[in-house]
Short mmCIF file of C-alpha atoms and ligand atoms in Angstrom, two decimals:
data_model
loop_
_atom_site.label_atom_id
_atom_site.label_comp_id
_atom_site.label_asym_id
_atom_site.label_seq_id
_atom_site.Cartn_x
_atom_site.Cartn_y
_atom_site.Cartn_z
CA MET A 1 40.58 9.98 10.26
CA THR A 2 39.81 6.90 8.20
CA ASP A 3 37.63 7.24 5.15
CA THR A 4 34.43 5.50 6.13
CA GLY A 5 32.46 6.30 2.98
CA ALA A 6 28.86 7.54 2.93
CA VAL A 7 25.84 6.10 4.73
CA LEU A 8 23.10 4.52 2.64
CA GLY A 9 19.52 4.54 3.93
CA VAL A 10 17.93 1.23 2.89
CA ASP A 11 14.27 0.26 3.04
CA PHE A 12 14.48 -3.51 2.57
CA GLY A 13 10.80 -4.27 2.13
CA THR A 14 8.85 -7.49 1.83
CA SER A 15 7.59 -6.52 -1.62
CA ASN A 16 9.65 -3.47 -2.63
CA SER A 17 12.98 -1.98 -1.62
CA ALA A 18 14.39 1.52 -2.00
CA ALA A 19 17.55 3.36 -1.00
CA GLY A 20 18.50 6.96 -0.53
CA THR A 21 20.95 9.45 0.74
CA VAL A 22 20.88 13.11 1.68
CA ARG A 23 21.97 15.97 -0.52
CA ASP A 24 21.68 19.62 0.53
CA GLY A 25 19.54 18.61 3.49
CA ALA A 26 16.94 16.84 1.33
CA ALA A 27 16.37 13.12 0.92
CA ARG A 28 17.31 11.85 -2.54
CA LEU A 29 16.21 8.41 -3.57
CA ILE A 30 18.66 6.58 -5.76
CA PRO A 31 17.36 4.92 -8.94
CA LEU A 32 18.30 1.27 -8.39
CA GLU A 33 17.02 0.01 -11.73
CA ALA A 34 15.92 1.72 -14.93
CA GLY A 35 12.64 3.51 -14.60
CA GLY A 36 12.01 3.63 -10.88
CA GLU A 37 12.85 4.69 -7.38
CA THR A 38 11.69 1.36 -5.96
CA LEU A 39 12.88 -2.13 -6.75
CA PRO A 40 10.76 -5.27 -6.35
CA THR A 41 12.32 -7.37 -3.57
CA ALA A 42 12.56 -10.47 -5.70
CA VAL A 43 15.31 -12.72 -7.01
CA PHE A 44 15.53 -15.22 -9.86
CA PHE A 45 18.26 -17.85 -10.11
CA ASP A 46 18.56 -18.19 -13.86
CA VAL A 47 19.73 -21.66 -14.89
CA GLU A 48 20.75 -20.65 -18.41
CA THR A 49 22.93 -17.65 -17.54
CA GLN A 50 23.90 -18.99 -14.09
CA LYS A 51 23.17 -15.52 -12.69
CA MET A 52 20.93 -14.26 -9.90
CA LEU A 53 18.65 -11.54 -11.26
CA ILE A 54 16.91 -9.08 -8.93
CA GLY A 55 14.00 -6.66 -9.11
CA THR A 56 11.91 -6.24 -12.24
CA ALA A 57 14.30 -8.46 -14.23
CA ALA A 58 13.59 -11.33 -11.81
CA GLY A 59 9.83 -10.96 -12.33
CA GLU A 60 10.25 -10.78 -16.11
CA ALA A 61 12.29 -14.00 -16.14
CA LEU A 62 9.52 -15.74 -14.17
CA LEU A 63 6.86 -14.40 -16.51
CA ALA A 64 8.83 -15.48 -19.58
CA GLY A 65 8.93 -19.02 -18.21
CA ASP A 66 12.75 -19.10 -18.06
CA GLU A 67 14.20 -22.10 -16.28
CA GLY A 68 15.18 -21.16 -12.75
CA ARG A 69 14.01 -20.46 -9.23
CA TYR A 70 12.04 -17.30 -8.32
CA MET A 71 11.67 -16.01 -4.78
CA ARG A 72 9.74 -13.12 -3.26
CA ALA A 73 8.83 -12.04 0.31
CA LEU A 74 12.22 -13.26 1.59
CA LYS A 75 11.95 -10.76 4.45
CA SER A 76 9.12 -12.84 5.92
CA LEU A 77 11.54 -15.74 6.40
CA LEU A 78 13.98 -13.71 8.56
CA GLY A 79 14.24 -15.25 12.03
CA ALA A 80 13.07 -18.70 10.92
CA PRO A 81 15.47 -21.62 11.43
CA LEU A 82 15.43 -22.36 7.71
CA MET A 83 17.19 -19.00 7.01
CA ARG A 84 20.41 -20.81 7.87
CA GLU A 85 19.71 -24.09 6.08
CA LYS A 86 21.87 -24.49 3.02
CA ARG A 87 20.52 -25.65 -0.32
CA MET A 88 21.93 -26.02 -3.81
CA LEU A 89 21.31 -23.07 -6.13
CA LEU A 90 23.19 -22.65 -9.41
CA GLY A 91 25.77 -25.16 -8.25
CA GLU A 92 26.48 -23.41 -4.93
CA ARG A 93 25.42 -24.27 -1.41
CA LEU A 94 23.63 -21.14 -0.18
CA ASP A 95 21.41 -20.32 2.76
CA PHE A 96 18.67 -17.69 2.66
CA ILE A 97 20.92 -15.16 4.39
CA ASP A 98 23.29 -15.49 1.41
CA ILE A 99 20.37 -14.85 -0.94
CA VAL A 100 19.29 -11.70 0.93
CA ALA A 101 22.99 -10.68 1.08
CA ARG A 102 23.35 -11.04 -2.69
CA PHE A 103 20.21 -8.97 -3.22
CA LEU A 104 21.64 -6.26 -0.92
CA ALA A 105 25.06 -6.48 -2.59
CA GLN A 106 23.48 -5.79 -5.99
CA LEU A 107 21.46 -2.94 -4.45
CA LYS A 108 24.68 -1.48 -2.96
CA GLU A 109 26.49 -1.78 -6.27
CA ALA A 110 23.63 -0.08 -8.14
CA ALA A 111 23.54 2.75 -5.56
CA GLU A 112 27.31 3.25 -5.86
CA ALA A 113 27.20 3.21 -9.66
CA ALA A 114 24.36 5.77 -9.69
CA THR A 115 25.98 8.19 -7.20
CA GLY A 116 29.73 7.66 -7.56
CA LEU A 117 29.85 7.31 -3.76
CA ARG A 118 31.11 4.39 -1.69
CA PHE A 119 28.64 3.06 0.88
CA ASP A 120 30.33 1.17 3.71
CA ARG A 121 27.56 1.79 6.21
CA ALA A 122 23.82 1.33 6.05
CA LEU A 123 20.92 2.62 8.08
CA SER A 124 18.35 -0.07 7.48
CA GLY A 125 14.68 0.09 8.25
CA ARG A 126 13.12 -2.72 10.23
CA PRO A 127 9.51 -3.40 11.21
CA VAL A 128 8.79 -2.79 14.87
CA ARG A 129 7.97 -6.48 15.07
CA PHE A 130 9.13 -8.90 12.41
CA HIS A 131 7.21 -11.59 14.32
CA GLY A 132 4.76 -12.05 17.15
CA ASP A 133 7.14 -14.58 18.67
CA ASP A 134 9.82 -12.77 20.74
CA ALA A 135 12.71 -15.13 20.04
CA ARG A 136 12.03 -15.15 16.33
CA ASN A 137 11.61 -11.38 16.32
CA ALA A 138 15.08 -10.92 17.88
CA GLN A 139 16.64 -13.50 15.56
CA ALA A 140 15.19 -11.73 12.51
CA GLU A 141 17.29 -8.62 13.15
CA ILE A 142 20.40 -10.76 13.68
CA ASP A 143 19.71 -12.48 10.35
CA LEU A 144 19.18 -9.18 8.54
CA ARG A 145 22.36 -7.70 10.05
CA ASP A 146 24.34 -10.74 8.91
CA ALA A 147 22.94 -10.31 5.41
CA TYR A 148 24.13 -6.66 5.27
CA LEU A 149 27.59 -7.68 6.50
CA ARG A 150 27.83 -10.53 4.00
CA ALA A 151 26.76 -8.01 1.32
CA GLY A 152 29.89 -5.98 2.01
CA PHE A 153 28.62 -3.26 4.35
CA LYS A 154 31.04 -2.79 7.25
CA GLU A 155 28.45 -1.48 9.69
CA VAL A 156 24.68 -1.43 9.89
CA ARG A 157 22.26 0.33 12.21
CA PHE A 158 18.50 -0.05 12.34
CA MET A 159 15.59 2.36 12.59
CA PHE A 160 11.93 1.40 12.99
CA GLU A 161 10.24 1.80 9.61
CA PRO A 162 7.31 3.94 10.87
CA GLU A 163 9.77 6.23 12.67
CA ALA A 164 11.52 6.78 9.36
CA ALA A 165 8.14 7.65 7.82
CA ALA A 166 7.47 10.10 10.67
CA LEU A 167 10.81 11.76 9.96
CA ALA A 168 9.96 12.03 6.26
CA ASN A 169 6.64 13.68 7.12
CA ARG A 170 7.97 15.94 9.87
CA ASP A 171 7.15 19.17 8.03
CA MET A 172 3.53 18.20 7.64
CA LEU A 173 2.64 18.91 11.27
CA ALA A 174 2.59 22.21 13.12
CA ALA A 175 4.14 22.46 16.59
CA GLY A 176 2.02 20.61 19.13
CA ASP A 177 0.27 18.37 16.57
CA LEU A 178 0.11 14.65 17.29
CA GLY A 179 0.63 12.36 14.32
CA LEU A 180 0.05 8.63 13.93
CA VAL A 181 2.00 6.98 11.13
CA VAL A 182 0.16 3.99 9.69
CA ASP A 183 2.56 1.99 7.51
CA ILE A 184 0.89 -1.04 5.96
CA GLY A 185 3.41 -2.79 3.73
CA GLY A 186 3.68 -6.22 2.18
CA GLY A 187 4.58 -8.14 5.32
CA THR A 188 3.92 -5.99 8.37
CA SER A 189 1.83 -3.11 9.71
CA ASP A 190 3.78 -0.58 11.74
CA PHE A 191 2.70 2.42 13.77
CA THR A 192 4.42 5.40 15.35
CA VAL A 193 2.89 8.20 17.40
CA PHE A 194 4.91 11.40 17.14
CA ARG A 195 4.63 14.95 18.35
CA SER A 196 5.87 17.83 16.35
CA ASP A 197 7.79 20.61 18.11
CA ASP A 198 9.94 23.53 16.99
CA ASN A 199 13.08 21.38 16.90
CA GLY A 200 11.65 18.51 14.91
CA ILE A 201 9.70 15.50 16.08
CA ASP A 202 9.43 13.49 19.26
CA ILE A 203 8.69 9.78 18.97
CA LEU A 204 6.17 8.83 21.69
CA ALA A 205 5.48 5.16 20.92
CA SER A 206 5.89 2.56 18.19
CA HIS A 207 4.23 -0.81 17.73
CA GLY A 208 3.67 -3.30 14.95
CA VAL A 209 2.00 -6.53 13.90
CA ARG A 210 2.91 -9.12 11.32
CA VAL A 211 0.04 -8.43 8.94
CA GLY A 212 0.45 -6.90 5.49
CA GLY A 213 -0.49 -7.06 1.84
CA THR A 214 0.93 -10.55 1.36
CA ASP A 215 -1.52 -11.74 4.06
CA PHE A 216 -4.31 -10.04 2.13
CA ASP A 217 -3.16 -11.91 -0.99
CA ARG A 218 -3.07 -15.16 0.98
CA LYS A 219 -6.61 -14.75 2.30
CA VAL A 220 -7.98 -13.82 -1.14
CA SER A 221 -6.21 -16.81 -2.66
CA LEU A 222 -7.48 -19.23 0.01
CA ASP A 223 -11.06 -17.99 -0.22
CA PHE A 224 -11.46 -17.48 -3.95
CA VAL A 225 -8.80 -19.47 -5.82
CA MET A 226 -7.65 -22.48 -3.81
CA PRO A 227 -11.13 -24.12 -3.79
CA LEU A 228 -10.72 -24.44 -7.60
CA LEU A 229 -7.57 -26.48 -6.94
CA GLY A 230 -9.28 -28.75 -4.45
CA ARG A 231 -9.01 -26.91 -1.13
CA GLY A 232 -11.77 -28.24 1.15
CA SER A 233 -12.83 -30.96 -1.28
CA ASP A 234 -13.21 -34.60 -0.29
CA ILE A 235 -10.61 -37.30 -0.65
CA ARG A 236 -11.58 -40.98 -0.50
CA HIS A 237 -9.70 -43.27 1.81
CA ALA A 238 -7.54 -45.76 -0.08
CA PHE A 239 -9.47 -48.61 1.55
CA GLY A 240 -13.16 -48.38 2.36
CA GLY A 241 -15.70 -45.81 1.31
CA ASP A 242 -14.99 -43.02 3.83
CA THR A 243 -13.80 -39.59 2.84
CA HIS A 244 -11.87 -36.77 4.54
CA ALA A 245 -11.15 -33.17 3.56
CA ALA A 246 -7.95 -32.55 1.58
CA PRO A 247 -5.18 -31.51 4.01
CA ALA A 248 -5.02 -27.72 4.38
CA THR A 249 -1.23 -27.25 4.54
CA ILE A 250 -0.47 -27.63 0.86
CA PHE A 251 -3.08 -24.97 -0.05
CA ASN A 252 -1.96 -22.67 2.76
CA ASP A 253 1.61 -22.86 1.46
CA LEU A 254 0.59 -22.34 -2.16
CA ALA A 255 -1.25 -19.16 -1.07
CA THR A 256 1.82 -17.85 0.84
CA TRP A 257 4.44 -16.02 -1.27
CA GLN A 258 7.50 -17.09 0.71
CA LYS A 259 6.49 -20.75 0.93
CA ILE A 260 5.78 -21.35 -2.76
CA PRO A 261 9.34 -22.43 -3.76
CA PHE A 262 9.29 -25.22 -1.16
CA LEU A 263 6.24 -26.82 -2.78
CA TYR A 264 8.24 -27.86 -5.82
CA ALA A 265 10.08 -30.49 -3.77
CA PRO A 266 9.36 -34.13 -4.72
CA ASP A 267 7.39 -34.92 -1.52
CA SER A 268 4.83 -32.13 -2.10
CA ARG A 269 4.39 -33.17 -5.71
CA ARG A 270 3.87 -36.76 -4.62
CA LEU A 271 1.26 -35.69 -2.05
CA ALA A 272 -0.64 -33.75 -4.72
CA ARG A 273 -0.65 -36.76 -7.05
CA ASP A 274 -1.92 -39.03 -4.23
CA LEU A 275 -4.72 -36.58 -3.45
CA ALA A 276 -5.72 -36.40 -7.11
CA GLN A 277 -5.81 -40.18 -7.35
CA TYR A 278 -8.33 -40.52 -4.52
CA ALA A 279 -10.22 -37.25 -4.99
CA VAL A 280 -14.00 -37.22 -5.18
CA GLU A 281 -13.59 -34.32 -7.63
CA PRO A 282 -10.39 -35.32 -9.45
CA ALA A 283 -10.51 -32.41 -11.92
CA ARG A 284 -9.81 -29.91 -9.14
CA LEU A 285 -6.90 -31.81 -7.65
CA ALA A 286 -5.52 -32.41 -11.15
CA ARG A 287 -5.08 -28.63 -11.36
CA LEU A 288 -3.06 -28.72 -8.14
CA VAL A 289 -0.83 -31.43 -9.60
CA ALA A 290 -0.29 -29.37 -12.77
CA VAL A 291 0.47 -26.20 -10.80
CA LEU A 292 3.20 -27.96 -8.81
CA GLU A 293 4.61 -29.84 -11.82
CA ASP A 294 4.71 -26.68 -13.98
CA GLU A 295 5.80 -24.43 -11.07
CA LEU A 296 2.91 -21.98 -11.48
CA GLY A 297 2.55 -20.97 -7.83
CA HIS A 298 3.97 -17.48 -8.28
CA ASP A 299 1.93 -16.91 -11.43
CA ILE A 300 -1.21 -17.57 -9.37
CA ALA A 301 0.03 -15.31 -6.55
CA PHE A 302 0.63 -12.46 -8.99
CA ALA A 303 -2.83 -12.98 -10.53
CA VAL A 304 -4.36 -12.83 -7.04
CA GLU A 305 -2.43 -9.67 -6.14
CA ARG A 306 -3.49 -7.99 -9.37
CA GLY A 307 -7.12 -9.01 -8.73
CA LYS A 308 -6.94 -7.63 -5.19
CA ILE A 309 -5.62 -4.27 -6.39
CA ALA A 310 -8.16 -4.12 -9.23
CA ALA A 311 -11.05 -4.84 -6.85
CA ASN A 312 -9.68 -2.18 -4.52
CA THR A 313 -9.42 0.38 -7.29
CA GLY A 314 -12.69 -0.41 -9.07
CA ARG A 315 -15.84 -2.26 -8.03
CA VAL A 316 -14.78 -5.71 -9.17
CA GLY A 317 -11.47 -7.47 -9.65
CA LEU A 318 -10.65 -10.22 -12.08
CA ILE A 319 -8.27 -12.98 -11.04
CA ASP A 320 -7.00 -14.32 -14.32
CA LEU A 321 -6.08 -18.00 -13.97
CA GLY A 322 -5.41 -18.61 -17.64
CA VAL A 323 -1.97 -20.03 -16.84
CA VAL A 324 -3.63 -22.83 -14.89
CA GLU A 325 -6.37 -23.61 -17.38
CA ARG A 326 -7.27 -21.83 -20.59
CA GLY A 327 -9.99 -19.25 -20.02
CA MET A 328 -10.25 -19.82 -16.27
CA ASP A 329 -10.79 -16.76 -14.09
CA VAL A 330 -12.57 -15.63 -10.93
CA THR A 331 -14.42 -12.35 -10.53
CA VAL A 332 -14.49 -10.88 -7.03
CA ALA A 333 -16.42 -7.81 -5.98
CA ALA A 334 -14.79 -5.16 -3.82
CA ALA A 335 -17.36 -5.90 -1.11
CA GLN A 336 -16.41 -9.60 -1.09
CA ILE A 337 -12.74 -8.76 -0.70
CA GLY A 338 -13.59 -6.28 2.05
CA ALA A 339 -15.53 -8.96 3.92
CA ALA A 340 -12.76 -11.55 3.47
CA LEU A 341 -10.16 -9.13 4.81
CA ASP A 342 -12.23 -7.75 7.67
CA ASP A 343 -10.51 -9.77 10.42
CA LEU A 344 -7.07 -8.71 9.22
CA ALA A 345 -8.17 -5.07 9.02
CA GLN A 346 -9.54 -5.31 12.58
CA GLU A 347 -6.21 -6.68 13.78
CA ILE A 348 -4.44 -3.73 12.15
CA ALA A 349 -6.86 -1.24 13.73
CA ARG A 350 -6.35 -2.80 17.19
CA ALA A 351 -2.59 -2.48 16.84
CA ALA A 352 -2.96 1.18 15.84
CA LEU A 353 -5.12 1.85 18.90
CA ARG A 354 -2.64 0.08 21.14
CA THR A 355 0.19 2.29 19.87
CA VAL A 356 -1.79 5.39 20.80
CA THR A 357 -2.63 3.95 24.23
CA ASP A 358 1.06 3.11 24.75
CA ALA A 359 1.83 6.77 24.06
CA GLY A 360 -0.58 7.76 26.85
CA ILE A 361 -2.92 9.55 24.47
CA ALA A 362 -6.67 9.25 23.97
CA PRO A 363 -7.60 8.21 20.40
CA ASN A 364 -9.34 11.53 19.72
CA GLY A 365 -6.12 13.35 20.67
CA ILE A 366 -4.48 12.26 17.40
CA THR A 367 -4.64 15.23 15.04
CA HIS A 368 -3.12 13.65 11.93
CA LEU A 369 -3.14 10.16 10.44
CA VAL A 370 -0.27 9.68 8.03
CA PHE A 371 -0.84 6.68 5.74
CA VAL A 372 2.18 5.15 4.01
CA GLY A 373 2.98 1.71 2.52
CA GLY A 374 1.32 0.11 -0.50
CA SER A 375 -1.37 -1.70 1.49
CA SER A 376 -2.49 1.52 3.19
CA LEU A 377 -4.22 2.10 -0.15
CA MET A 378 -6.63 -0.77 0.64
CA GLY A 379 -10.07 0.72 1.22
CA VAL A 380 -10.88 -1.77 3.97
CA VAL A 381 -7.88 -0.54 6.00
CA GLU A 382 -8.91 3.10 5.86
CA GLU A 383 -12.59 2.28 6.54
CA THR A 384 -11.71 0.25 9.62
CA LEU A 385 -9.04 2.51 11.01
CA CYS A 386 -10.25 6.07 10.48
CA PRO A 387 -13.39 5.90 12.69
CA GLN A 388 -11.13 5.01 15.64
CA PHE A 389 -9.47 8.42 15.42
CA PRO A 390 -12.34 10.90 15.00
CA GLY A 391 -10.21 14.00 15.55
CA ALA A 392 -7.61 13.21 12.91
CA ALA A 393 -7.14 14.65 9.45
CA VAL A 394 -6.03 11.99 6.97
CA HIS A 395 -2.79 12.64 5.16
CA ARG A 396 -1.28 10.39 2.54
CA GLY A 397 2.49 10.35 2.41
CA SER A 398 4.28 8.99 -0.63
CA ALA A 399 3.07 5.41 -0.19
CA LEU A 400 6.07 3.55 -1.54
CA THR A 401 8.98 5.89 -0.79
CA ALA A 402 8.32 7.66 2.55
CA ILE A 403 10.33 5.14 4.55
CA ALA A 404 13.39 5.28 2.32
CA ASP A 405 13.15 9.10 2.44
CA GLY A 406 13.19 9.01 6.24
CA LEU A 407 16.07 6.54 6.36
CA ALA A 408 18.06 8.76 4.01
CA LEU A 409 17.37 11.76 6.25
CA GLY A 410 18.36 9.86 9.39
CA ALA A 411 21.34 8.02 7.91
CA GLU A 412 24.27 10.24 8.87
CA ALA A 413 22.90 11.07 12.33
CA ALA A 414 22.48 7.38 13.17
CA PHE A 415 26.25 6.97 13.07
CA VAL A 416 27.34 10.26 14.62
CA LEU A 417 26.73 9.36 18.27
CA SER A 418 28.69 6.12 18.14
CA GLU A 419 31.69 7.81 16.52
CA ASP A 420 31.77 10.10 19.57
CA GLY A 421 31.80 7.02 21.76
CA GLY A 422 28.16 7.37 22.75
CA GLN A 423 25.36 4.89 22.25
CA PRO A 424 23.84 4.68 18.80
CA PRO A 425 20.08 5.13 18.69
CA SER A 426 18.72 1.63 18.69
CA PRO A 427 15.10 0.57 18.54
N1 LIG B 1 -3.22 0.27 -5.15
C1 LIG B 1 -3.04 -0.68 -4.22
N2 LIG B 1 -4.09 -1.14 -3.49
C2 LIG B 1 -3.92 -2.10 -2.58
N3 LIG B 1 -2.74 -2.66 -2.28
C3 LIG B 1 -1.66 -2.25 -2.97
C4 LIG B 1 -1.75 -1.24 -3.96
N4 LIG B 1 -0.50 -1.04 -4.45
C5 LIG B 1 0.32 -1.88 -3.80
N5 LIG B 1 -0.37 -2.63 -2.91
C6 LIG B 1 0.16 -3.66 -2.01
O1 LIG B 1 1.16 -3.06 -1.20
C7 LIG B 1 2.12 -4.05 -0.80
C8 LIG B 1 3.50 -3.51 -0.98
O2 LIG B 1 3.63 -2.33 -0.23
P1 LIG B 1 5.06 -1.77 0.21
O3 LIG B 1 5.95 -1.66 -0.97
O4 LIG B 1 4.80 -0.58 1.02
O5 LIG B 1 5.55 -2.98 1.13
P2 LIG B 1 7.01 -3.30 1.65
O6 LIG B 1 7.65 -2.06 2.11
O7 LIG B 1 7.73 -4.07 0.59
O8 LIG B 1 6.69 -4.30 2.86
P3 LIG B 1 7.04 -4.21 4.43
O9 LIG B 1 7.17 -2.77 4.76
O10 LIG B 1 5.88 -4.86 5.10
O11 LIG B 1 8.29 -4.99 4.56
C9 LIG B 1 1.85 -5.28 -1.65
O12 LIG B 1 1.21 -6.26 -0.84
C10 LIG B 1 0.90 -4.77 -2.73
O13 LIG B 1 0.00 -5.77 -3.18
MG1 LIG B 2 7.65 -1.06 3.88
#
């Protein structure tokens, strides 16, 4: 028998990643960086050291203002044609699959250093739907698989993320109970209906939508911050006295984590300068120009995310925009954020209901709601979703690690069938 090494369970998330393996029948998460079981899914191409930093170090380099290129929410680009477009980074021509691959290669190396094991195979989580568009959804898994292979894994299998969370929470239910996993992450919301029996759990249905915490950030940014940079304000025509509203795309992109790096290209900067020149309120558009020139898009996105979480935790949240202009900030009340995010929360609740319908179960037949994922902590999500399932007790799994736990638990089994010549479990 050839030595195939151990299997690593990997939760490659939009915002955070984690990895684990099984020891003595229990899931063990592997510390991938000092001080934590999860690792921000972020990279920084550092011009000075010519190295690609990942995780917390990447965020610190951005914050310190080091020269380089920061990227976050790379998972949201999977399946898009630009994943395979090459661009120059630190003197190399790389596509986005290479960037994800290098992130995964560093994750693999850290996991091997921490455990002394060799990981040739990975069981990776994947959202039930990366995208609403079918072709792009299928391409996203192909892209992610390529990234694992380029990272040095010899084989990779996939498991739906909410199914992994169901596995991690299998002991929570008594035989006959019906659970609904609600996993609201950074990029997607995923649902699994499962029944507990004496032998473990039975997956009855899974479904997902492309809505997550980064969409919440985007909406908060568009509603409360982008108007200060000129969103919706009037631009004079170069000739004649007419005006039109500033084009929406540049603000939409600036409010979208994965699109921010593209705005630092010369054509976007030129567009911003043109808008400022003809703006009815030039001071606002001048801020947009400065943000693109000084590459402050991610700083704003982090300020928005912090404000969102603060408003969710307390009654008001402060979005500190001091990096844009000294002393500038926006205060948003929890109720305002709830109202702004209502449509997104409704979309999430509809997808949850659909999963239960797909399983052939009436909503009041669900006995347990299991909330996981960072954005499941958003009050507006719970308030919108819970009334749909009046018979369910609410259970909170470990928000940021349940999926990696489940992938660790399922890792070895995912490869057993295929070694016997049978079909691997595939979503
Ligand atoms: N206390 C909180 N309240 C509200 N939102 C939060 C809180 N803590 C974290 N979040 C949000 O949770 C999201 C990250 O959650 P998580 O780590 O589960 O996502 P992910 O696994 O990286 O993404 P996905 O599963 O969609 O690929 C971010 O959008 C973050 O802003
Ligand atoms: Mg997740």
